[in-house]
Short mmCIF file of C-alpha atoms in Angstrom, two decimals:
data_model
loop_
_atom_site.label_atom_id
_atom_site.label_comp_id
_atom_site.label_asym_id
_atom_site.label_seq_id
_atom_site.Cartn_x
_atom_site.Cartn_y
_atom_site.Cartn_z
CA MET A 32 83.39 38.44 108.91
CA ALA A 33 80.98 39.70 106.73
CA PHE A 34 79.71 42.86 108.93
CA ALA A 35 83.42 43.71 109.22
CA SER A 36 84.02 43.63 105.69
CA VAL A 37 80.84 46.10 105.15
CA SER A 38 80.95 48.19 108.02
CA PRO A 39 83.39 51.04 106.11
CA LEU A 40 80.64 50.64 103.57
CA TYR A 41 78.12 51.12 105.77
CA ASN A 42 79.46 54.14 107.17
CA ARG A 43 80.38 55.78 104.03
CA LEU A 44 76.49 55.38 102.78
CA LYS A 45 75.63 56.89 106.54
CA GLU A 46 77.84 59.83 105.74
CA ARG A 47 76.21 60.23 102.12
CA GLU A 48 72.72 60.29 103.35
CA GLU A 49 73.57 62.89 105.74
CA ARG A 50 75.40 64.71 103.39
CA ASN A 51 72.32 65.04 101.66
CA LEU A 52 70.31 66.40 104.33
CA GLN A 53 72.97 68.98 104.38
CA SER A 54 72.56 69.66 101.05
CA ALA A 55 68.67 70.17 101.66
CA VAL A 56 69.37 72.54 104.22
CA LEU A 57 71.97 74.48 102.08
CA LEU A 58 69.39 74.44 99.33
CA ARG A 59 66.54 76.02 101.55
CA THR A 60 68.82 78.62 103.21
CA LEU A 61 70.09 79.70 99.68
CA VAL A 62 65.98 80.09 98.70
CA VAL A 63 65.30 81.91 101.94
CA ASP A 64 68.28 84.57 101.10
CA GLU A 65 66.99 84.68 97.81
CA PHE A 66 63.72 86.01 99.21
CA LEU A 67 64.77 88.17 101.84
CA ALA A 68 67.16 89.93 99.46
CA GLY A 69 64.36 90.24 97.11
CA ALA A 70 62.23 91.88 99.89
CA LYS A 71 64.93 94.41 100.97
CA ASP A 72 65.31 95.47 97.13
CA MET A 73 61.46 95.81 96.69
CA ALA A 74 61.24 98.14 99.95
CA LEU A 75 64.42 100.18 98.75
CA GLN A 76 62.79 100.80 95.33
CA ILE A 77 59.82 101.84 96.97
CA ALA A 78 61.76 104.31 99.03
CA SER A 79 64.00 105.85 96.27
CA ARG A 80 60.99 107.09 94.32
CA THR A 81 62.01 110.70 93.70
CA ARG A 82 58.68 111.98 93.47
CA ALA A 83 57.30 110.61 96.84
CA ARG A 84 60.33 111.33 98.23
CA ASN A 85 60.61 114.94 97.25
CA LEU A 86 56.77 115.45 98.66
CA LEU A 87 57.99 113.95 102.12
CA ILE A 88 60.63 116.28 102.35
CA SER A 89 58.10 119.32 101.66
CA TYR A 90 56.19 117.72 104.40
CA ASN A 91 58.95 117.32 106.74
CA GLN A 92 59.57 121.31 106.14
CA GLY A 93 56.58 122.02 106.54
CA GLU A 94 56.13 123.33 102.97
CA ILE A 95 52.76 121.49 102.52
CA ASN A 96 50.44 120.18 105.17
CA LYS A 97 49.38 116.75 106.06
CA GLU A 98 46.28 117.02 103.38
CA GLU A 99 48.41 117.89 100.72
CA PHE A 100 50.79 115.37 101.32
CA ILE A 101 48.59 112.48 101.34
CA ALA A 102 46.33 113.81 98.08
CA ALA A 103 49.63 113.85 96.08
CA SER A 104 51.52 110.87 97.74
CA THR A 105 48.67 108.32 97.59
CA PRO A 106 48.66 107.42 94.07
CA ILE A 107 52.82 107.19 93.85
CA ILE A 108 52.34 104.40 96.79
CA GLU A 109 49.17 102.80 95.71
CA ASP A 110 51.08 102.53 92.41
CA ALA A 111 54.05 101.06 94.07
CA LEU A 112 51.84 98.57 96.18
CA ASN A 113 50.63 96.91 92.84
CA GLN A 114 54.04 96.14 91.61
CA SER A 115 54.09 92.73 93.38
CA LYS A 116 51.17 90.55 94.20
CA ASP A 117 53.20 89.42 97.62
CA LEU A 118 52.82 93.64 98.57
CA VAL A 119 49.83 94.61 101.02
CA GLY A 120 50.64 97.46 102.64
CA ILE A 121 52.88 100.34 102.89
CA SER A 122 53.26 102.70 106.05
CA ARG A 123 55.49 105.51 105.18
CA LEU A 124 56.91 107.56 108.34
CA ASP A 125 58.14 111.14 108.41
CA ALA A 126 61.61 112.32 109.69
CA ASN A 127 60.40 112.02 113.59
CA SER A 128 58.80 108.40 112.30
CA ASN A 129 55.50 109.13 112.90
CA LEU A 130 53.12 107.81 110.72
CA ALA A 131 52.51 110.49 107.22
CA ILE A 132 50.35 107.92 105.01
CA GLN A 133 49.36 104.75 105.13
CA VAL A 134 48.20 102.47 101.88
CA GLY A 135 46.72 99.08 101.90
CA LYS A 136 46.82 96.95 105.23
CA ARG A 137 47.81 98.92 108.35
CA ILE A 138 50.92 98.03 110.27
CA PRO A 139 50.52 98.56 113.82
CA PRO A 140 53.29 100.95 114.96
CA PHE A 141 55.01 98.40 117.34
CA LEU A 142 55.24 95.54 115.04
CA GLY A 143 57.62 97.28 112.46
CA GLU A 144 61.56 97.74 112.88
CA ILE A 145 62.87 100.86 112.14
CA PRO A 146 66.51 100.73 110.49
CA LYS A 147 69.19 102.37 112.51
CA LEU A 148 69.90 106.44 111.49
CA ASN A 149 73.31 105.39 110.63
CA THR A 150 72.26 102.91 107.90
CA ASN A 151 71.23 102.92 104.37
CA GLU A 152 70.48 98.92 104.22
CA ALA A 153 66.83 97.78 104.68
CA ILE A 154 66.05 95.62 107.64
CA VAL A 155 63.65 92.34 107.61
CA GLY A 156 61.60 91.66 110.96
CA ARG A 157 60.04 88.22 112.17
CA PRO A 158 56.56 87.17 110.99
CA ILE A 159 53.96 88.93 112.67
CA GLN A 160 50.32 87.62 113.20
CA LEU A 161 47.69 90.26 111.75
CA ASP A 162 44.14 89.18 111.49
CA GLY A 163 44.83 85.53 112.08
CA GLU A 164 47.36 85.87 108.99
CA GLN A 165 51.20 85.47 109.28
CA TYR A 166 53.27 88.77 107.34
CA LEU A 167 56.52 90.07 107.05
CA VAL A 168 57.51 93.66 107.64
CA VAL A 169 60.38 95.16 105.80
CA GLY A 170 62.01 98.31 107.09
CA ALA A 171 63.63 100.88 104.54
CA PRO A 172 65.26 104.21 105.00
CA ILE A 173 64.28 107.13 102.66
CA ILE A 174 67.81 108.87 101.91
CA ASN A 175 67.69 112.10 100.35
CA SER A 176 70.36 112.84 97.30
CA ASN A 177 72.74 114.47 100.08
CA GLY A 178 72.89 111.21 102.11
CA GLU A 179 70.28 112.25 104.62
CA ARG A 180 67.58 110.01 106.56
CA VAL A 181 64.34 111.88 105.83
CA GLY A 182 61.88 109.22 106.51
CA THR A 183 61.12 105.56 106.62
CA ASP A 184 58.98 102.95 104.56
CA LEU A 185 57.37 99.92 106.37
CA VAL A 186 56.35 97.33 103.60
CA LEU A 187 54.25 94.31 104.73
CA LEU A 188 54.35 91.16 102.69
CA THR A 189 52.64 88.14 102.91
CA THR A 190 54.38 84.81 103.73
CA PHE A 191 53.40 82.36 101.37
CA SER A 192 56.56 81.90 99.59
CA LEU A 193 58.48 81.19 103.07
CA GLN A 194 55.63 78.94 103.97
CA ARG A 195 56.03 76.85 100.54
CA ILE A 196 59.58 76.68 101.79
CA VAL A 197 59.05 75.47 105.06
CA LYS A 198 56.01 72.95 104.00
CA ASP A 199 58.15 71.64 101.08
CA TYR A 200 58.89 67.98 102.02
CA LEU A 201 60.51 66.75 98.61
CA GLY A 202 63.20 64.35 99.98
CA LEU A 203 62.16 64.38 103.30
CA GLY A 204 59.96 61.25 103.42
CA GLU A 205 57.28 61.05 106.05
CA THR A 206 59.23 62.11 109.23
CA GLY A 207 61.45 65.08 108.00
CA GLU A 208 60.38 68.70 107.92
CA THR A 209 61.98 72.23 107.54
CA ILE A 210 62.26 74.75 110.60
CA LEU A 211 62.31 78.39 110.15
CA GLY A 212 62.70 80.40 113.25
CA ALA A 213 65.27 82.11 115.92
CA VAL A 214 66.16 82.56 119.58
CA ASP A 215 64.40 85.28 121.49
CA ASN A 216 64.96 85.78 125.06
CA GLY A 217 66.83 82.64 125.51
CA GLU A 218 63.84 80.68 123.76
CA ALA A 219 63.56 78.86 120.46
CA VAL A 220 60.95 80.72 118.34
CA LEU A 221 59.28 78.89 114.98
CA PHE A 222 58.18 81.25 112.76
CA PHE A 223 55.65 78.37 111.02
CA PRO A 224 53.84 75.35 112.78
CA LEU A 225 55.26 72.00 112.93
CA ARG A 226 54.58 69.23 110.47
CA ASP A 227 53.62 67.15 113.49
CA SER A 228 51.62 69.70 115.37
CA THR A 229 52.00 67.48 118.60
CA GLN A 230 55.67 68.40 119.04
CA THR A 231 56.98 71.37 120.84
CA PRO A 232 60.31 73.08 120.69
CA SER A 233 63.29 71.18 122.53
CA ASP A 234 66.21 72.65 124.30
CA LEU A 235 68.46 71.33 121.38
CA LEU A 236 66.20 73.20 118.55
CA LYS A 237 67.13 76.30 120.95
CA ASN A 238 70.63 75.57 120.81
CA THR A 239 70.59 74.74 117.24
CA PHE A 240 68.99 78.09 116.68
CA GLU A 241 71.64 80.04 118.71
CA LYS A 242 74.12 78.32 116.44
CA THR A 243 72.92 79.53 113.15
CA VAL A 244 72.63 82.86 114.71
CA ALA A 245 76.43 82.48 115.33
CA GLY A 246 76.73 81.78 111.86
CA ASP A 247 77.44 78.22 112.06
CA THR A 248 76.23 75.44 110.02
CA GLY A 249 76.42 71.96 110.51
CA LEU A 250 74.89 68.32 111.41
CA LEU A 251 73.77 67.07 114.87
CA LYS A 252 72.39 64.05 116.17
CA ASP A 253 69.41 64.30 118.69
CA GLU A 254 69.86 61.19 121.23
CA ASN A 255 67.49 60.21 123.92
CA ARG A 256 67.92 57.49 126.16
CA GLY A 257 70.84 55.80 124.37
CA THR A 258 68.92 55.73 120.88
CA GLU A 259 68.91 58.49 117.95
CA GLU A 260 65.81 60.13 117.58
CA ASN A 261 66.59 62.87 114.76
CA VAL A 262 69.39 63.76 112.48
CA ILE A 263 69.43 67.48 112.37
CA ALA A 264 71.17 69.54 109.84
CA PHE A 265 71.08 73.32 110.29
CA GLY A 266 72.27 76.75 108.72
CA ALA A 267 72.44 80.23 108.97
CA ILE A 268 70.36 83.16 107.23
CA THR A 269 72.48 85.66 105.82
CA GLU A 270 72.37 89.10 107.04
CA SER A 271 69.58 88.24 109.74
CA ASN A 272 69.30 86.33 113.09
CA TRP A 273 66.86 83.96 111.34
CA GLY A 274 68.03 79.87 111.00
CA ILE A 275 67.00 77.31 109.06
CA ILE A 276 66.62 73.76 110.38
CA VAL A 277 65.99 70.05 108.65
CA LYS A 278 65.29 67.39 110.82
CA MET A 279 64.47 63.43 109.95
CA ASN A 280 64.08 60.58 111.77
CA PRO A 281 67.18 58.22 111.21
CA ASN A 282 65.31 55.25 110.65
CA GLU A 283 63.91 56.63 107.68
CA LEU A 284 67.12 58.56 106.78
CA TYR A 285 69.23 55.58 106.53
CA ALA A 286 66.70 53.29 105.55
CA SER A 287 68.13 52.83 102.07
CA VAL A 288 71.16 52.65 103.53
CA ASN A 289 70.30 49.34 105.72
CA GLN A 290 68.39 47.77 102.69
CA GLU A 291 71.50 47.66 100.78
CA ILE A 292 73.96 46.77 103.13
CA VAL A 293 71.67 43.82 103.95
CA LYS A 294 71.61 42.83 100.34
CA ILE A 295 75.51 43.24 100.46
CA ALA A 296 76.35 41.25 103.69
CA ALA A 297 73.96 38.66 101.91
CA ILE A 298 76.23 38.45 98.97
CA VAL A 299 79.26 38.27 100.87
CA VAL A 300 78.09 35.60 103.52
CA ILE A 301 77.52 33.59 100.48
CA LEU A 302 80.43 34.28 98.53
CA SER A 303 82.31 33.28 101.55
CA LEU A 304 80.66 29.97 101.90
CA LEU A 305 81.04 29.12 98.36
CA GLY A 306 84.76 30.20 98.61
CA THR A 307 85.65 28.00 101.36
CA VAL A 308 83.97 24.94 100.14
CA GLY A 309 85.59 25.20 96.86
CA MET A 310 88.96 25.80 98.83
CA VAL A 311 88.50 22.14 100.74
CA LEU A 312 87.17 20.59 97.68
CA LEU A 313 90.38 21.76 95.43
CA LEU A 314 92.97 21.79 98.00
CA ARG A 315 92.19 17.96 99.74
CA PRO A 316 93.42 16.09 96.67
CA LEU A 317 96.83 18.27 96.70
CA ALA A 318 97.69 18.09 100.45
CA GLY A 319 99.58 14.93 99.73
CA GLN A 320 101.77 16.07 97.00
CA ALA A 321 102.06 19.57 98.61
CA ILE A 322 104.18 17.61 101.69
CA ILE A 323 106.52 15.78 99.09
CA LYS A 324 107.22 19.45 97.53
CA THR A 325 107.85 20.88 100.67
CA ASP A 326 111.39 20.17 100.76
CA GLU A 327 112.30 21.34 96.95
CA LEU A 328 110.06 24.43 97.93
CA GLU A 329 112.23 25.35 100.82
CA ARG A 330 115.67 24.92 98.62
CA GLU A 331 114.11 26.83 96.04
CA VAL A 332 113.12 29.39 98.37
CA GLU A 333 116.39 29.75 99.98
CA GLU A 334 118.11 30.11 96.38
CA LYS A 335 115.30 32.60 95.66
CA GLU A 336 116.40 34.57 99.24
CA ARG A 337 120.13 34.48 98.27
CA LEU A 338 119.20 35.86 94.64
CA LEU A 339 116.94 38.19 95.95
CA THR A 340 119.41 39.75 98.46
CA GLU A 341 121.70 39.98 95.81
CA LYS A 342 119.44 41.58 93.45
CA THR A 343 118.65 44.07 96.50
CA THR A 344 121.99 45.12 96.98
CA ALA A 345 122.54 45.71 93.08
CA LEU A 346 119.18 47.31 93.14
CA GLU A 347 120.72 49.81 96.09
CA LEU A 348 123.65 50.51 94.47
CA GLU A 349 121.72 51.32 91.33
CA GLN A 350 119.53 53.50 93.10
CA ASN A 351 122.44 55.55 94.83
CA ARG A 352 124.14 55.65 91.30
CA ARG A 353 120.79 56.85 89.68
CA ILE A 354 120.63 59.59 92.46
CA LEU A 355 123.80 60.72 91.74
CA VAL A 356 123.31 60.92 88.05
CA GLU A 357 119.94 62.69 88.72
CA GLN A 358 121.92 64.99 90.41
CA VAL A 359 124.87 65.66 88.22
CA LEU A 360 121.68 66.18 85.44
CA GLN A 361 119.78 68.67 87.56
CA GLN A 362 123.46 70.68 88.25
CA MET A 363 124.19 70.53 84.12
CA ASP A 364 119.94 71.48 83.45
CA GLU A 365 120.62 74.52 85.89
CA LEU A 366 124.32 75.58 84.33
CA ASN A 367 122.68 75.18 80.90
CA ALA A 368 119.67 77.35 82.11
CA SER A 369 122.21 79.65 83.34
CA SER A 370 124.48 79.72 80.17
CA ARG A 371 121.31 80.34 77.97
CA GLN A 372 120.36 83.15 80.48
CA VAL A 373 123.88 84.83 80.34
CA ALA A 374 123.50 84.31 76.40
CA GLU A 375 120.02 86.07 76.43
CA ALA A 376 121.65 88.60 78.37
CA GLY A 377 124.60 89.35 76.14
CA LEU A 378 122.18 89.18 73.39
CA VAL A 379 120.04 92.01 74.91
CA ALA A 380 123.18 94.12 75.71
CA GLY A 381 124.40 93.55 72.26
CA ASN A 382 121.30 94.84 70.89
CA SER A 383 121.45 97.81 73.65
CA ALA A 384 125.04 98.74 72.64
CA LYS A 385 124.23 98.83 69.09
CA LYS A 386 121.07 101.21 70.00
CA MET A 387 123.99 103.21 71.96
CA LEU A 388 125.99 103.31 69.04
CA ASN A 389 123.16 104.49 66.50
CA LEU A 390 122.71 107.02 68.89
CA VAL A 391 126.34 108.13 69.43
CA GLU A 392 126.85 108.28 65.44
CA GLY A 393 123.52 110.46 65.29
CA GLY A 394 125.01 112.71 67.84
CA THR A 395 128.59 112.96 66.45
CA ALA A 396 126.73 114.11 62.94
CA ALA A 397 124.31 116.61 65.04
CA VAL A 398 127.78 117.95 66.06
CA SER A 399 129.74 118.14 62.79
CA ARG A 400 126.57 119.93 61.32
CA THR A 401 126.70 122.06 64.35
CA LEU A 402 130.30 122.37 63.71
CA GLU A 403 129.65 123.35 59.88
CA GLY A 404 126.93 126.02 60.87
CA MET A 405 129.39 127.55 63.37
CA ASN A 406 132.18 127.69 61.13
CA MET A 407 129.69 129.57 58.86
CA LEU A 408 128.29 131.98 61.43
CA LYS A 409 131.67 133.05 62.04
CA GLU A 410 132.58 133.82 58.78
CA ASN A 411 129.41 135.70 58.47
CA VAL A 412 130.06 137.65 61.51
CA ARG A 413 133.35 138.21 59.94
CA ALA A 414 131.89 139.65 57.05
CA ILE A 415 129.73 141.92 58.93
CA ALA A 416 132.40 143.41 61.04
CA LYS A 417 134.46 144.16 57.93
CA GLN A 418 131.69 146.00 56.71
CA THR A 419 130.85 147.82 59.78
CA THR A 420 134.42 149.01 59.39
CA SER A 421 133.71 150.15 55.92
CA LEU A 422 130.56 151.50 57.12
CA SER A 423 132.59 153.77 59.84
CA GLN A 424 134.94 154.87 57.41
CA SER A 425 132.59 156.27 54.87
CA THR A 426 130.97 157.87 57.92
CA GLN A 427 134.17 159.74 58.50
CA GLU A 428 134.80 160.82 55.08
CA ILE A 429 130.82 162.14 54.99
CA GLY A 430 131.97 164.19 58.30
CA LYS A 431 134.72 165.55 56.61
CA ILE A 432 132.51 166.64 53.56
CA ILE A 433 130.22 168.23 55.79
CA LEU A 434 133.14 170.48 57.57
CA LEU A 435 133.97 171.40 53.97
CA VAL A 436 130.18 172.25 53.42
CA SER A 437 129.81 174.12 56.59
CA GLU A 438 133.41 176.11 55.91
CA VAL A 439 131.73 176.78 52.05
CA ALA A 440 128.72 177.91 53.96
CA ASN A 441 130.33 180.25 56.45
CA GLN A 442 132.58 181.53 53.65
CA THR A 443 129.32 182.12 51.71
CA ASN A 444 127.73 183.81 54.62
CA MET A 445 130.76 186.34 55.08
CA LEU A 446 130.68 187.11 51.27
CA ALA A 447 127.24 187.68 51.14
CA LEU A 448 127.55 190.15 54.01
CA ASN A 449 130.57 191.78 52.24
CA ALA A 450 127.97 192.11 49.39
CA ALA A 451 125.32 193.75 51.24
CA VAL A 452 127.67 196.26 53.31
CA GLU A 453 129.00 197.10 49.29
CA ALA A 454 125.60 197.57 48.07
CA VAL A 455 124.69 200.16 50.48
CA ARG A 456 127.74 202.63 49.90
CA ALA A 457 126.61 202.05 46.24
CA GLY A 458 123.36 203.72 47.07
CA GLU A 459 120.47 203.60 44.57
CA GLN A 460 122.40 201.49 42.01
CA GLY A 461 123.46 198.75 44.70
CA LYS A 462 119.88 197.90 45.84
CA GLY A 463 119.21 195.06 43.50
CA PHE A 464 122.52 193.93 44.40
CA ALA A 465 121.59 194.25 48.13
CA VAL A 466 118.47 191.92 47.73
CA VAL A 467 120.45 189.01 45.98
CA ALA A 468 123.38 189.05 48.70
CA ALA A 469 120.32 188.94 51.05
CA GLU A 470 119.11 185.90 49.61
CA ILE A 471 122.28 184.52 49.44
CA ARG A 472 122.78 184.93 53.05
CA LYS A 473 119.75 183.20 53.94
CA LEU A 474 120.91 180.19 51.63
CA ALA A 475 124.20 179.94 53.52
CA ASP A 476 122.33 180.30 56.85
CA GLN A 477 120.13 177.47 55.99
CA SER A 478 123.29 175.36 54.82
CA ARG A 479 124.92 176.21 58.02
CA ASN A 480 122.18 174.60 59.77
CA SER A 481 121.41 171.61 57.66
CA THR A 482 125.28 170.69 58.22
CA ALA A 483 124.72 171.02 61.86
CA ARG A 484 121.77 168.76 61.70
CA ILE A 485 123.83 166.53 59.69
CA THR A 486 127.04 166.51 61.69
CA SER A 487 124.92 165.64 64.56
CA VAL A 488 123.17 162.72 63.07
CA LEU A 489 126.33 161.45 61.87
CA ALA A 490 127.66 161.78 65.90
CA GLU A 491 124.47 159.06 66.73
CA ILE A 492 125.40 156.98 63.68
CA GLU A 493 129.37 156.85 64.72
CA LYS A 494 128.09 155.85 68.33
CA LEU A 495 125.90 152.92 67.11
CA ILE A 496 128.69 151.90 64.55
CA HIS A 497 131.23 151.85 67.61
CA SER A 498 129.08 149.76 69.54
CA THR A 499 128.25 147.22 66.73
CA VAL A 500 131.75 146.83 66.24
CA ILE A 501 132.67 145.91 69.83
CA ALA A 502 129.36 143.34 69.66
CA THR A 503 130.79 141.80 66.55
CA ASN A 504 134.12 141.58 67.87
CA GLU A 505 132.12 139.65 70.96
CA GLY A 506 130.15 137.49 68.73
CA ILE A 507 133.49 136.70 66.96
CA LYS A 508 135.08 135.39 70.51
CA THR A 509 132.00 133.60 71.31
CA VAL A 510 131.67 131.99 67.50
CA ALA A 511 135.29 131.04 68.55
CA GLN A 512 135.02 129.66 71.87
CA SER A 513 131.42 127.47 70.53
CA VAL A 514 133.69 126.15 67.47
CA GLN A 515 136.28 125.12 69.97
CA ILE A 516 133.82 123.41 72.09
CA ALA A 517 132.14 121.74 68.85
CA GLN A 518 135.26 120.21 68.15
CA GLU A 519 136.49 119.13 71.31
CA THR A 520 132.59 117.44 71.67
CA GLU A 521 132.88 115.92 68.20
CA LEU A 522 136.29 114.18 69.51
CA VAL A 523 134.52 113.28 72.63
CA PHE A 524 131.74 111.43 70.24
CA ASP A 525 134.34 109.67 68.15
CA SER A 526 136.02 108.17 71.17
CA PHE A 527 132.64 107.26 72.58
CA ARG A 528 131.97 105.73 69.65
CA ASP A 529 135.10 103.82 69.49
CA VAL A 530 134.11 102.33 72.94
CA VAL A 531 131.01 101.35 72.36
CA SER A 532 131.73 99.87 69.14
CA GLN A 533 134.41 97.52 71.42
CA VAL A 534 131.11 96.97 73.70
CA VAL A 535 128.77 95.72 70.83
CA ALA A 536 131.56 93.50 69.49
CA ARG A 537 132.70 92.03 73.03
CA SER A 538 128.80 91.53 73.59
CA GLN A 539 128.34 89.64 70.44
CA GLU A 540 131.79 87.26 71.14
CA ILE A 541 129.82 86.90 74.74
CA SER A 542 126.86 85.77 73.55
CA LEU A 543 128.09 83.42 70.66
CA SER A 544 130.57 81.82 72.94
CA THR A 545 127.69 81.24 75.84
CA GLN A 546 125.67 79.41 73.11
CA GLU A 547 128.06 77.26 71.88
CA GLN A 548 128.88 76.34 75.59
CA ALA A 549 125.11 76.21 76.23
CA THR A 550 124.85 73.80 73.09
CA ALA A 551 127.79 71.69 74.56
CA ILE A 552 126.15 71.16 77.97
CA GLN A 553 122.83 70.18 76.23
CA GLN A 554 125.00 67.81 74.19
CA VAL A 555 126.41 66.35 77.38
CA VAL A 556 123.05 66.41 79.22
CA ASP A 557 121.35 64.49 76.52
CA ALA A 558 124.67 61.93 75.94
CA ILE A 559 124.19 61.54 80.12
CA LYS A 560 120.64 60.57 79.70
CA VAL A 561 120.87 57.99 76.98
CA ILE A 562 123.83 56.22 79.00
CA ASN A 563 121.74 56.16 82.20
CA HIS A 564 118.93 54.63 80.18
CA GLU A 565 120.64 51.94 78.40
CA ARG A 566 122.59 51.22 81.71
CA THR A 567 119.11 51.01 83.03
CA THR A 568 117.76 48.61 80.82
CA LEU A 569 120.74 46.27 80.61
CA ILE A 570 120.48 45.92 84.57
CA MET A 571 116.85 45.35 84.15
CA ARG A 572 117.36 42.67 81.42
CA LYS A 573 120.02 41.31 83.93
CA HIS A 574 117.57 40.61 86.66
#
């Protein structure tokens, strides 16, 4: 009995310890992910140094020889090497993946993993053995400003930080340990020795690392000959084919759980015994009285059953009524919301109509001003027409005067000619008069020529005046048509203003009536709620 009561608690406590083990895996996974991300960033920063990259480009293109390249690049690479205590060596490869320069600890060419040509990301290889020590090689592409691959950096890092993560047994007791590794050619490859050096990788470890390569995380239990040997939690390392495992002996993992369960079971047993003894001692003197009261209890039970049946029926009816009331309230709420939406829409429509009315009134005023301007223009054009007509008449009068002047010039010319003839007849006495007649004749010729030019100019002026008269008449017609159109537009705007005014009035009426309707609906809903509450309270008091 005690075991059955604490069994669910025991299982939950075991699940808690298993979650703690999975949390340990997650924490270590995050730390390893952070370390690898930092290693990649460090390698990419070294590969992106502009001066060293430009020297490599010049070397690839044959602009400098290898000795010049090494002499110029070595100080830059050495400076990068001194940026971190974890960095111990840098090998720079040219565009053909041939070693161009080596600084620090040498990396054998067959141990470094080179990123593919179509990637700009750095890659991390598995830990390698060099001179009895383990190191990590990170390959980073060197990319020029055009995004083209011009070389590769192989960066050698110590694994002290990773080893500290693996050898951190905090919270893992005496049997727990962290395993960092991968699967190679169907075999589990462990990057660092196990805590118990006598153990060898099992098939379960290989299967577990295969799950981590697939990106899975979870919990496994290693069962051997019907007994649990280990509880294993595992996780995948992001952007790599690595996996991490934390395993622990179940006896040690569940030790605190077992201790707590034993204490709880003992307490349950003691409480059960105390409860049993107390019940026996309390019930013995009451047994006789219980027999006497049995009949009375049976009658009371029957009466209570009858009352309970009646109450149940009443409660069912009340429940059905409550459901109906709630449905009605819901519909009323929806109607209320709809009414308020209609009121809001009517208010918006009214505001829009008011704005439209303002625009129409502005348009009417603009048309009125346009009409006034057109009338003024019409009067001005008529005045111009009158002045043009007067100018035409004045020009005609000038033409008549020019004709008279021309005739006078002709008569003067004839008189001068006759005077010259008479002077010749007079002989010596008429020579002086002949000179005067010649001068008069010249003046008459000049007058005739001037009148001819004036006549030509007046003819051109008359043509221009005639064209002006025609254009002025057309302008008068056009202005008249524009005035008529403006008058018709003014009438349309007046009609439109009347319609919009009616829309504004209607919208305001709809909005007010809808608001009144929504208020009335809300009052009905409140009244129904009050009645429902009072009825429910009354029924509860009755029962």
